Short mmCIF file of C-alpha atoms (C1' of nucleotides) in Angstrom, two decimals:
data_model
loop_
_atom_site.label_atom_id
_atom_site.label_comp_id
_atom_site.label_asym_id
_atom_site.label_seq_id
_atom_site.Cartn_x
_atom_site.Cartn_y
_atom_site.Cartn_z
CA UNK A 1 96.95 38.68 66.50
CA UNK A 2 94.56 41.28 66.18
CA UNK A 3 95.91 44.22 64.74
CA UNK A 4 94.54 47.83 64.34
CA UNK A 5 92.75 47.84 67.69
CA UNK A 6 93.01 51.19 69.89
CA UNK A 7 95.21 50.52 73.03
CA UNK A 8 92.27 50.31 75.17
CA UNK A 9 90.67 47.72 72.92
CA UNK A 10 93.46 45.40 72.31
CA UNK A 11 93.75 44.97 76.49
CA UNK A 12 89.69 44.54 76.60
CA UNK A 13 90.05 41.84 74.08
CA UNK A 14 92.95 40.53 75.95
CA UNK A 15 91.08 40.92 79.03
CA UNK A 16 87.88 38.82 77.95
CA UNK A 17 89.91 36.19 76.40
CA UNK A 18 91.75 35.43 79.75
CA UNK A 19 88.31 35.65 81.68
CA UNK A 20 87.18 33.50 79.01
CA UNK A 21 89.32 31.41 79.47
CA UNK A 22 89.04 30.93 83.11
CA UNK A 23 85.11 30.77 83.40
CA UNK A 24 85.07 27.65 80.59
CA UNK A 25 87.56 25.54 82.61
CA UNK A 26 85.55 25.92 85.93
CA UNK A 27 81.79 26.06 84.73
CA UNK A 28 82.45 24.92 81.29
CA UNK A 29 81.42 26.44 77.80
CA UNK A 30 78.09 27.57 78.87
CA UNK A 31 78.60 30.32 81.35
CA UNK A 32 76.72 33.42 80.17
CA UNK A 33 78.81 35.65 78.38
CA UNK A 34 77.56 38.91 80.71
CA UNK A 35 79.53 36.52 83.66
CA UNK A 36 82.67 36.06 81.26
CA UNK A 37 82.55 39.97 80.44
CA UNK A 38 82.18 40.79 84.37
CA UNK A 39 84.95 38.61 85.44
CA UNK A 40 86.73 40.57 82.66
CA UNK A 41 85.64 44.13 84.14
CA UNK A 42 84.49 45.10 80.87
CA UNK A 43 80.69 45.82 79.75
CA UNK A 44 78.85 43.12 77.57
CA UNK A 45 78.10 45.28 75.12
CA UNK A 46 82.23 45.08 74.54
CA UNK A 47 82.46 41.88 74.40
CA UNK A 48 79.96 41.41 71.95
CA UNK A 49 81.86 43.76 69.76
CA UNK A 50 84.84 41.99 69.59
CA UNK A 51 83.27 38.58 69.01
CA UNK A 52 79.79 38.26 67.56
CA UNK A 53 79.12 35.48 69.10
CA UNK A 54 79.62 32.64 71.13
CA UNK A 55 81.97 30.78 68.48
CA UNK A 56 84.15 33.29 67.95
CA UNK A 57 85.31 33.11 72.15
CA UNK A 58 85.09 29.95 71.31
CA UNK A 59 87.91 30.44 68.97
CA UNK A 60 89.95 32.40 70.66
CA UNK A 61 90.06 31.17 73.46
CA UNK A 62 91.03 27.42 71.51
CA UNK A 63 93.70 29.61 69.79
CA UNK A 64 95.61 30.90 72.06
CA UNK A 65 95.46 27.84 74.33
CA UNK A 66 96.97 25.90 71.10
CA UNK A 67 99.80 28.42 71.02
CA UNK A 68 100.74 27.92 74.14
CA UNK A 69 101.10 24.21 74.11
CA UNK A 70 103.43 24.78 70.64
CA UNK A 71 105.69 27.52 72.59
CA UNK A 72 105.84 24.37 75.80
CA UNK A 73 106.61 21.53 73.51
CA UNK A 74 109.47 23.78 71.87
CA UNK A 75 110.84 25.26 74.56
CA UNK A 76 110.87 22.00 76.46
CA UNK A 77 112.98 20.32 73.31
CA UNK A 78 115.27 23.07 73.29
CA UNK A 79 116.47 24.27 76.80
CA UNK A 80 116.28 20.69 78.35
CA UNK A 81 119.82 18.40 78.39
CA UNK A 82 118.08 15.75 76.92
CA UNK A 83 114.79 14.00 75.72
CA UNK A 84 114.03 12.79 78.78
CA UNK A 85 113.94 16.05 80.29
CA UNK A 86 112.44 17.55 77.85
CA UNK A 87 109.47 15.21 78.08
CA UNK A 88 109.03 15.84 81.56
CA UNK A 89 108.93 19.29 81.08
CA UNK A 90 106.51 19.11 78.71
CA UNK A 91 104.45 16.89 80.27
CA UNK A 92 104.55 18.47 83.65
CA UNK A 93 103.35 21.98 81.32
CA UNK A 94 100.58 20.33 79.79
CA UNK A 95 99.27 19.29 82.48
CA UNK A 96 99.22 22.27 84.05
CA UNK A 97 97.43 23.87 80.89
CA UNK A 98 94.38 21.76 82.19
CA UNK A 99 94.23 20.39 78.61
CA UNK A 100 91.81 17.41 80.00
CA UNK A 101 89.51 19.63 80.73
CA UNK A 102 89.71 22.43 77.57
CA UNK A 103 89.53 20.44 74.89
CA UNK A 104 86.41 18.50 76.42
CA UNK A 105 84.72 21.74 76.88
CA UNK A 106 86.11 23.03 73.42
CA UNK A 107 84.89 19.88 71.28
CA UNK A 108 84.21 20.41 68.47
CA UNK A 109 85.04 23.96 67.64
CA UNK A 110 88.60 23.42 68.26
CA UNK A 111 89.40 20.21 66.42
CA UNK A 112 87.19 21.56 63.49
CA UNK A 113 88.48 24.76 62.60
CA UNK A 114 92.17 22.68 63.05
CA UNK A 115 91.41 21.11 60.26
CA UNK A 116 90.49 23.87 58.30
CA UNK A 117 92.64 26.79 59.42
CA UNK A 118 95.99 26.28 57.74
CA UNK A 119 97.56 28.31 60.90
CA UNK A 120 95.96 25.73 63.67
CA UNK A 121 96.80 22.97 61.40
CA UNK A 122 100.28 24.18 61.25
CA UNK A 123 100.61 24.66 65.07
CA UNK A 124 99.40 20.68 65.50
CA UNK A 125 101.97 19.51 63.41
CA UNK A 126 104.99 21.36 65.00
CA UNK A 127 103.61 19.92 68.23
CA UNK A 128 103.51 16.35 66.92
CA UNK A 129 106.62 16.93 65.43
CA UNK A 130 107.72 17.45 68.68
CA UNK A 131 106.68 14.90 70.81
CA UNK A 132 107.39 12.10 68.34
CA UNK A 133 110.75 13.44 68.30
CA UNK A 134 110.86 13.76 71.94
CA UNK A 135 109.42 10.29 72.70
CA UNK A 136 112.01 8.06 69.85
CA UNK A 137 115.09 10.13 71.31
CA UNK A 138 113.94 9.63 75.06
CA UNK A 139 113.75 5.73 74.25
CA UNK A 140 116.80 5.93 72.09
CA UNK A 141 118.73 7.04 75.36
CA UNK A 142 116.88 4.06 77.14
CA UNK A 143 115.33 6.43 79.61
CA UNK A 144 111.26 5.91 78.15
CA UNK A 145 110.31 2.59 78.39
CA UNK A 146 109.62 1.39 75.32
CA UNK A 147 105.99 0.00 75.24
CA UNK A 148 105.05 3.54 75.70
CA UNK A 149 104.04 4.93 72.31
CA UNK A 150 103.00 8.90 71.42
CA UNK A 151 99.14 8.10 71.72
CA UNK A 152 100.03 7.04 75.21
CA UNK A 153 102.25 10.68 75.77
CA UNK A 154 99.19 12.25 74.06
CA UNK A 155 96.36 10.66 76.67
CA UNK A 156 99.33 11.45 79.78
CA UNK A 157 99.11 15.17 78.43
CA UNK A 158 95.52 15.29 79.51
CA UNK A 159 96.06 14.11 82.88
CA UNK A 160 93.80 15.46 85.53
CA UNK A 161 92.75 14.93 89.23
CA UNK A 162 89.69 16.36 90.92
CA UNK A 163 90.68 18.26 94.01
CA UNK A 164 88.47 20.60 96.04
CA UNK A 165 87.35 24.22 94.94
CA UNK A 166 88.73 25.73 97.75
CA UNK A 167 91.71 23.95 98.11
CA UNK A 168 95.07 24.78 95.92
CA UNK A 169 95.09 21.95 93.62
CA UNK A 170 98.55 22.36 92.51
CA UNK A 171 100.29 20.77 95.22
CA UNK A 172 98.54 17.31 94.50
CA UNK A 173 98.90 17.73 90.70
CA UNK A 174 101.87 18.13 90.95
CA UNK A 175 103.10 14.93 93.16
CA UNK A 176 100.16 12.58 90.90
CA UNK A 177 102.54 14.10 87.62
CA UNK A 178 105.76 13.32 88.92
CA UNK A 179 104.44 9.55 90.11
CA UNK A 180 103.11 9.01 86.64
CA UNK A 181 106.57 10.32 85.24
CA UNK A 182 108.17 7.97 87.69
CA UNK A 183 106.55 4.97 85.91
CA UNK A 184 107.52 6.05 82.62
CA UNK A 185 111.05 5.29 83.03
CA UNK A 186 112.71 2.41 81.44
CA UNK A 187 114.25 0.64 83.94
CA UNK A 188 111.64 -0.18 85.98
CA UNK A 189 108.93 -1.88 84.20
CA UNK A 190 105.43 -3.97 84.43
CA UNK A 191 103.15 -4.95 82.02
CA UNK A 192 101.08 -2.47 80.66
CA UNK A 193 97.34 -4.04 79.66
CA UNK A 194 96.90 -4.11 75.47
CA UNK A 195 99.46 -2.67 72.76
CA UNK A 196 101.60 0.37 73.15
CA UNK A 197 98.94 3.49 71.53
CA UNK A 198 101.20 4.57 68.27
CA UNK A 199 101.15 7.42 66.07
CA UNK A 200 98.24 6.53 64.31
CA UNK A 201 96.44 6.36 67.36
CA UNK A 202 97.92 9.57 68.59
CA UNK A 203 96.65 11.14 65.56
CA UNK A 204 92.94 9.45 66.22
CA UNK A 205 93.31 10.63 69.56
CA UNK A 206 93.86 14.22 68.41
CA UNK A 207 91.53 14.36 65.24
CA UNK A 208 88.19 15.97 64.86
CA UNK A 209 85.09 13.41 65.54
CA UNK A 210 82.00 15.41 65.93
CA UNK A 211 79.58 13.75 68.67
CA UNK A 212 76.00 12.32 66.73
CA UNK A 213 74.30 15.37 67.79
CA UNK A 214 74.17 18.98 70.13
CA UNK H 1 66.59 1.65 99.52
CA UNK H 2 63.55 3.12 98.67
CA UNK H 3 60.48 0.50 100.00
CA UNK H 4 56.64 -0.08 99.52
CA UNK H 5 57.28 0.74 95.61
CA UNK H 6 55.07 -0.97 93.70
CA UNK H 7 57.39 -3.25 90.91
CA UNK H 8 57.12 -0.56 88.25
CA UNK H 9 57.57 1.99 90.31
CA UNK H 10 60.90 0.66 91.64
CA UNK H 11 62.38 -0.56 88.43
CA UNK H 12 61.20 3.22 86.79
CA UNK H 13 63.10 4.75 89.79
CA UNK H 14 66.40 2.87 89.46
CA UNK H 15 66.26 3.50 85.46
CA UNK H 16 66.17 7.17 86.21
CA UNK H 17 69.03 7.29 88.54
CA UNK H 18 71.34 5.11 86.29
CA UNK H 19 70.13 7.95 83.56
CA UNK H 20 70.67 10.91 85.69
CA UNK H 21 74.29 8.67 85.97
CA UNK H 22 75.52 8.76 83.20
CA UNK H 23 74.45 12.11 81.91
CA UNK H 24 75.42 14.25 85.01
CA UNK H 25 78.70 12.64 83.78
CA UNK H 26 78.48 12.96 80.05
CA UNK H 27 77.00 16.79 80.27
CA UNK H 28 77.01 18.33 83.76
CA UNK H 29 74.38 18.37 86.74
CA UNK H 30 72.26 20.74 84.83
CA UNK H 31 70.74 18.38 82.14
CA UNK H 32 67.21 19.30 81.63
CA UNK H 33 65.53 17.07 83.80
CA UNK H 34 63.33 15.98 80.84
CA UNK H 35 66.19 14.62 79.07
CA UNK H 36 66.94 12.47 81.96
CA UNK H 37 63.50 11.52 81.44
CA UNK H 38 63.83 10.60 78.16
CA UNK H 39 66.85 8.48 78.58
CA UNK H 40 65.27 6.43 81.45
CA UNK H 41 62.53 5.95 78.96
CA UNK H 42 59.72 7.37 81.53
CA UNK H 43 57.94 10.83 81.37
CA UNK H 44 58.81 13.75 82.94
CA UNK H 45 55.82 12.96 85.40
CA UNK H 46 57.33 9.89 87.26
CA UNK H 47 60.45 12.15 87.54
CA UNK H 48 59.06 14.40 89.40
CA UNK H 49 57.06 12.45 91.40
CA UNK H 50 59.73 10.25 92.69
CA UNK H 51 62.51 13.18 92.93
CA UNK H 52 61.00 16.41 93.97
CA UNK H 53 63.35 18.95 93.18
CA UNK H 54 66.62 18.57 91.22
CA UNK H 55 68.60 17.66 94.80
CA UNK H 56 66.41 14.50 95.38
CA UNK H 57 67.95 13.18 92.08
CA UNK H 58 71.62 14.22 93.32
CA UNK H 59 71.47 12.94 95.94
CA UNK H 60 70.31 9.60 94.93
CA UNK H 61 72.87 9.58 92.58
CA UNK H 62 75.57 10.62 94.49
CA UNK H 63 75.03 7.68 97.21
CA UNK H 64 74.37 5.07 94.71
CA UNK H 65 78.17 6.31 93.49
CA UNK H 66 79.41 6.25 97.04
CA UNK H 67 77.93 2.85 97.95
CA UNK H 68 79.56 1.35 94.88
CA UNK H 69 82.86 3.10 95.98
CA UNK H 70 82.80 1.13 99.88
CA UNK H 71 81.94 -2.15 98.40
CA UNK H 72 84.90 -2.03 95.92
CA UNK H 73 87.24 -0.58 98.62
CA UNK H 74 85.89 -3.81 100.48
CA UNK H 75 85.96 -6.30 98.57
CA UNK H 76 89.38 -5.66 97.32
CA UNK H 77 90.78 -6.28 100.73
CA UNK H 78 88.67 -9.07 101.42
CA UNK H 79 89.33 -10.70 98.13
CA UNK H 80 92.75 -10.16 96.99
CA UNK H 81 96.15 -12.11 98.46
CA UNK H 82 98.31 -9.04 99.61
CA UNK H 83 97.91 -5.51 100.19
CA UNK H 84 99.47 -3.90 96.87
CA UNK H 85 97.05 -6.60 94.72
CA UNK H 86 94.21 -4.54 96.79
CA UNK H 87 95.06 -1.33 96.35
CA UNK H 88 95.86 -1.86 92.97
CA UNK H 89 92.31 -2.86 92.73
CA UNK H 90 90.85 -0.42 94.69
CA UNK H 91 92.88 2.22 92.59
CA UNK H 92 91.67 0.84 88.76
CA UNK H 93 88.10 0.08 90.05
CA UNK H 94 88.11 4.05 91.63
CA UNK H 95 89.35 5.78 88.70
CA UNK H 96 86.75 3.63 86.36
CA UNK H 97 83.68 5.10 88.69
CA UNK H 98 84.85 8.12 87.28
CA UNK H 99 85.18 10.19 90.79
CA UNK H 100 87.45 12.79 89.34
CA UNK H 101 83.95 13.76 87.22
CA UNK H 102 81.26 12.72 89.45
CA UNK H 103 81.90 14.67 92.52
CA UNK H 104 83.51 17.59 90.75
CA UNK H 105 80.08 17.82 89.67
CA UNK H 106 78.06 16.57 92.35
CA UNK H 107 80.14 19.18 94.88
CA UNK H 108 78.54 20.32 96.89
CA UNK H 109 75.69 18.63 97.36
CA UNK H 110 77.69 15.45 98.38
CA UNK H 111 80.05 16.35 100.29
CA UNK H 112 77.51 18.38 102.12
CA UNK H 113 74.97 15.44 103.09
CA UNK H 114 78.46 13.48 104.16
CA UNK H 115 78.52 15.55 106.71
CA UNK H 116 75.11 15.78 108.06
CA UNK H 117 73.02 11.84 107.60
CA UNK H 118 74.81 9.70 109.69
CA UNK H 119 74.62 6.72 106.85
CA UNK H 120 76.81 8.30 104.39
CA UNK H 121 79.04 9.45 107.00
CA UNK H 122 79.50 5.84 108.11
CA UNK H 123 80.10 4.61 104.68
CA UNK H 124 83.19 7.56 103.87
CA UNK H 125 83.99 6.27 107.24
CA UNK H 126 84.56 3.00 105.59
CA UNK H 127 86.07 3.76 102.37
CA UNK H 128 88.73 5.84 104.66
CA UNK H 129 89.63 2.78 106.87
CA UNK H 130 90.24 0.78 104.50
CA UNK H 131 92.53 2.90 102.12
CA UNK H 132 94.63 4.00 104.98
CA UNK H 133 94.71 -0.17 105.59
CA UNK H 134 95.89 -0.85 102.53
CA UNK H 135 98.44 1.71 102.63
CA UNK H 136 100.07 1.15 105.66
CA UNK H 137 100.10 -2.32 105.08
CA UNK H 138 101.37 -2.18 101.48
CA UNK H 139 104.08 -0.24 102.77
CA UNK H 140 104.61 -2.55 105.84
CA UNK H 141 105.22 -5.26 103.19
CA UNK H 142 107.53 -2.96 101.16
CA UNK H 143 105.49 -3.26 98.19
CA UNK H 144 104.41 0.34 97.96
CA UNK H 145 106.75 3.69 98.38
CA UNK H 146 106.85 4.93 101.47
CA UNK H 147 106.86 8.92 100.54
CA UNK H 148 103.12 8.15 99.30
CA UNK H 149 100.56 9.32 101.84
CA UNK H 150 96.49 8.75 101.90
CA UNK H 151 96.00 12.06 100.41
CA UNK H 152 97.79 11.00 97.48
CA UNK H 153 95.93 8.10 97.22
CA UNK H 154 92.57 10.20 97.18
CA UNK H 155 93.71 12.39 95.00
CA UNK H 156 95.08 9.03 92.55
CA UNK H 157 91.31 7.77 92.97
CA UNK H 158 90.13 11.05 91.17
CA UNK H 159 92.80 10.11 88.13
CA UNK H 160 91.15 11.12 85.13
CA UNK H 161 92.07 11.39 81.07
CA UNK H 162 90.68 12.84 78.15
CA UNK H 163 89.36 10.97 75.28
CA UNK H 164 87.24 12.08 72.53
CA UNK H 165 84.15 11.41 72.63
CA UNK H 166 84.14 8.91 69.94
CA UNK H 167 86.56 7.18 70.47
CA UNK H 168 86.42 4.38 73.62
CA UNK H 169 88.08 5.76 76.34
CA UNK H 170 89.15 2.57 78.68
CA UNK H 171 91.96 1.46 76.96
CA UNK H 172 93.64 4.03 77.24
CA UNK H 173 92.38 4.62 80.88
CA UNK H 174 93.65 1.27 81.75
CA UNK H 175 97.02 1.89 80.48
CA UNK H 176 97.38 4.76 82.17
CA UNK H 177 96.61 4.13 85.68
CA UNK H 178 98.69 1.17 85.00
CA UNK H 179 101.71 3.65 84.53
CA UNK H 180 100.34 5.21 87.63
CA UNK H 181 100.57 2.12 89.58
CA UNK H 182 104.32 1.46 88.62
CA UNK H 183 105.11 4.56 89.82
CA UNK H 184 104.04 4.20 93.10
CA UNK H 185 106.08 1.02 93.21
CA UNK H 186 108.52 0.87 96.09
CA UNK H 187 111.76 -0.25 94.29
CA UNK H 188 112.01 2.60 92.02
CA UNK H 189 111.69 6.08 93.89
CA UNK H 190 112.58 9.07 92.18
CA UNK H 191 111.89 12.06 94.65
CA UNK H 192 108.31 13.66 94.48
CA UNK H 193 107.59 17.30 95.22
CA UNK H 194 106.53 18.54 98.20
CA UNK H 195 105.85 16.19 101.37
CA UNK H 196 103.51 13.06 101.15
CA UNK H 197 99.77 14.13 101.57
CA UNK H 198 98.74 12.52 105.31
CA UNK H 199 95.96 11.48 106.76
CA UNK H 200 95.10 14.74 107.29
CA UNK H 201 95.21 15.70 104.00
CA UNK H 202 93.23 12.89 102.76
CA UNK H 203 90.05 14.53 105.35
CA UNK H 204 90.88 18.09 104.01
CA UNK H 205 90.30 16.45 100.41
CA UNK H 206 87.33 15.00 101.27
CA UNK H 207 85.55 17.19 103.45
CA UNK H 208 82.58 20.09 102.31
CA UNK H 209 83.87 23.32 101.32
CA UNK H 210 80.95 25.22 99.75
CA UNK H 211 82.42 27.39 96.79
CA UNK H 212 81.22 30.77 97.84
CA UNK H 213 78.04 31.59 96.54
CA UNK H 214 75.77 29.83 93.56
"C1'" DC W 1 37.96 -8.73 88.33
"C1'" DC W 2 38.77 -4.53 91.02
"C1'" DT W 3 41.12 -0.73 92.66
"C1'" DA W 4 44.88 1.76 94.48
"C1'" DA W 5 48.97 3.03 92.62
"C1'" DC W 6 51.28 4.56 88.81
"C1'" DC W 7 52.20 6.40 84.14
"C1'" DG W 8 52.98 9.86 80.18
"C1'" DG W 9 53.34 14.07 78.31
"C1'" DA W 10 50.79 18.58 76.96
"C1'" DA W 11 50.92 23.17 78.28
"C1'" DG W 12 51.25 27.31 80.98
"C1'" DA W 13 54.46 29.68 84.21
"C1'" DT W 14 58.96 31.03 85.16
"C1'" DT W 15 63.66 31.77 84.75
"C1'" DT W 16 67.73 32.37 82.07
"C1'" DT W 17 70.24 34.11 78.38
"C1'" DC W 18 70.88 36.69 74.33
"C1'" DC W 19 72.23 40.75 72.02
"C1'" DT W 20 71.09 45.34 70.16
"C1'" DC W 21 71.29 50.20 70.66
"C1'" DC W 22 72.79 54.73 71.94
"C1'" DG W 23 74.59 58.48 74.85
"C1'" DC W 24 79.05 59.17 77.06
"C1'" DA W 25 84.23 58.60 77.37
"C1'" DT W 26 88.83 58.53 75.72
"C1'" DA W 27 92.99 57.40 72.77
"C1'" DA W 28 95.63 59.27 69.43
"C1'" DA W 29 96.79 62.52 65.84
"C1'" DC W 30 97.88 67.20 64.83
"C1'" DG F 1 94.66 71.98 73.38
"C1'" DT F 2 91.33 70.46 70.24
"C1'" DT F 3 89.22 67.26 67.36
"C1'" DT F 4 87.17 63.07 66.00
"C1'" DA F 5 87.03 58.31 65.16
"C1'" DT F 6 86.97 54.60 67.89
"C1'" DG F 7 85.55 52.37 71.90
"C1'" DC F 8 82.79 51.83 76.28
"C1'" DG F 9 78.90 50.30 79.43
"C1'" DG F 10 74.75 48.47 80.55
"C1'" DA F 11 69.48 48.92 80.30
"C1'" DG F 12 65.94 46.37 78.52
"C1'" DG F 13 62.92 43.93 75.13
"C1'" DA F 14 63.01 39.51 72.51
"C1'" DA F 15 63.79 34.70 72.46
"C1'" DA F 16 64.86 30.36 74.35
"C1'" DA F 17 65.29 26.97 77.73
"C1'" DT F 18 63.57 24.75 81.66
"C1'" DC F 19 60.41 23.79 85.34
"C1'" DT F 20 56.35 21.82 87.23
"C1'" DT F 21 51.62 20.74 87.49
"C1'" DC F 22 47.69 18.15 86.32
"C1'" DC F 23 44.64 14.60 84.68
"C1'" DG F 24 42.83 10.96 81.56
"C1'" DG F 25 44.40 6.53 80.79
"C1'" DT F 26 47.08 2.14 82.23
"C1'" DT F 27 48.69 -1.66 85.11
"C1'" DA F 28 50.33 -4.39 89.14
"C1'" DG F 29 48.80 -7.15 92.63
"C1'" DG F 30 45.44 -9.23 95.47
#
DNA sequence: CCTAACCGGAAGATTTTCCTCCGCATAAAC
DNA sequence: GTTTATGCGGAGGAAAATCTTCCGGTTAGG
């Protein structure tokens, strides 16, 4: 993405991003940026080069985590058989991208500049695109039940668990995805409690909404 | 809990935990404490006074959380007709106490005191009985799958979504720990990964485990 | 009506975090 | 191999956030 950079520079940059990255999921937006540029082994004095300030991490850091959900939900839709496959791939990805716990760290910056930046915009759409697509051909093929609606697929993608710092959390994610998977399917079904979330609300559900104040 | 409180005293005290509450949740354990203040609708003063250091208030708010947790664990068993009804109680009451953000904050000051005063010990103590009552029993009557162990249930009590900020959360919440709960229906097993989280587990998951330093 | 208990919040002390600046290092071009 | 533009690290002063005390005024409860 950034182009022009010295060899050295370009890994830095990749460096802090990743560190960045890390340090906002486990202590959340606020770490100090000297901790984000020491987990990254570079100097602060680097990082503040690259991005001026706090925003700009910000940014990146919402970028790149976009991207990667765009590559799952594509991938997913094109290597799997068939919907339903592809929706558990995808599902069982986002997960693991911790987005329950990114985007609430990343609010607002991330839904903002979506909404502005025709290249984030962009990104959204192909992954709406992808799940609606995924979802109508999934019940199509009777394997989604069919009071789930994409609001519904766009709360699951958030799914977290809290499990203990020191213990590996994957294991447990891992079995709580595959149960709530299990209770997607269509041929075993109980009442879910008010109407299926649709599009619109998958759309409300992914839109900017600035909190009153901070 | 606390006694020999003169009326104001008390009521100020219990405003200032439910405060502490809900913004330990809403913005992390580190809150100034004088917005805490401000919420409760005291001054900083009769924080401090009542809650010495930043722990005091913790701690108070992490046993309030806990206490709430063993009466719902009891009085689903004591109140509903079979097994599943209870767990499925205990399971939608858990998740709304928001554990999976509570304790992920609250770690490790919790977790820690679990261990040492005997009264919280007693009261995990309870909470554990009766999930692993429910369980065995729920499975006993064939109602719940029988590759689900208590760890998975802990980790199922920590079940948490994202929703923006704005927008209000439990419905969608409620319809997804419904899907949750028809997936750990006995009559429709797909195969999960990994083996069931025991008994064993469900202590590991509980139990202290100081990150490293801080 | 009296008093011991309690309250609020101003303000100084302390800690945390920011972010610039500059001498040294190194990638890349020739 | 040499050159030079680009990049690096981190010390340290400025700024901000947060803590905590203290006391004049208020109120519950007898």
């Amino acid at each position: 993405m950034e182009k022009g950079l010295r060899a050295d520079a370009r890994r830095n940059r990749d460096l802090i991003v990743a560190a960045a990255q890390e340090l906002f999921l486990e202590q959340g937006v606020d770490v100090p940026l000297e901790e984000v540029a020491r987990r990254a082994g570079v100097g602060v004095g680097t990082l503040y080069r690259r991005f001026p300030d706090r925003d700009a991490l910000l940014r990146a850091v919402g970028e790149e985590s976009l991207r990667r959900l765009v590559d799952l939900a594509e991938t997913a839709w094109r290597e799997e058989p068939d919907a339903w496959h592809a929706l558990c791939r995808f599902l069982r990805g986002s997960v693991a991208l911790r987005l329950g716990v990114l985007p609430a760290k990343l609010e607002p910056h991330l839904h903002q500049r979506m909404r502005v930046g025709a290249d984030l915009h962009e990104m959204r759409q192909r992954v709406i695109t992808a799940v609606l697509r995924m979802i109508e051909r999934a019940q199509a093929d009777g394997a989604l039940r069919t009071d789930i609606g994409p609001g519904d697929i766009a709360v699951l993608m958030t799914l977290n668990v809290y499990t203990p710092p020191a213990l590996p959390g994957e294991p447990a994610m891992a079995r709580v995805v595959e149960i709530m998977l299990n209770g997607l399917r269509a041929d075993r079904e109980s009442p879910l409690p008010g109407a299926p979330l649709d599009a619109d609300d998958l759309r409300r559900y992914t839109a900017v909404q600035h909190p009153p104040a901070q």
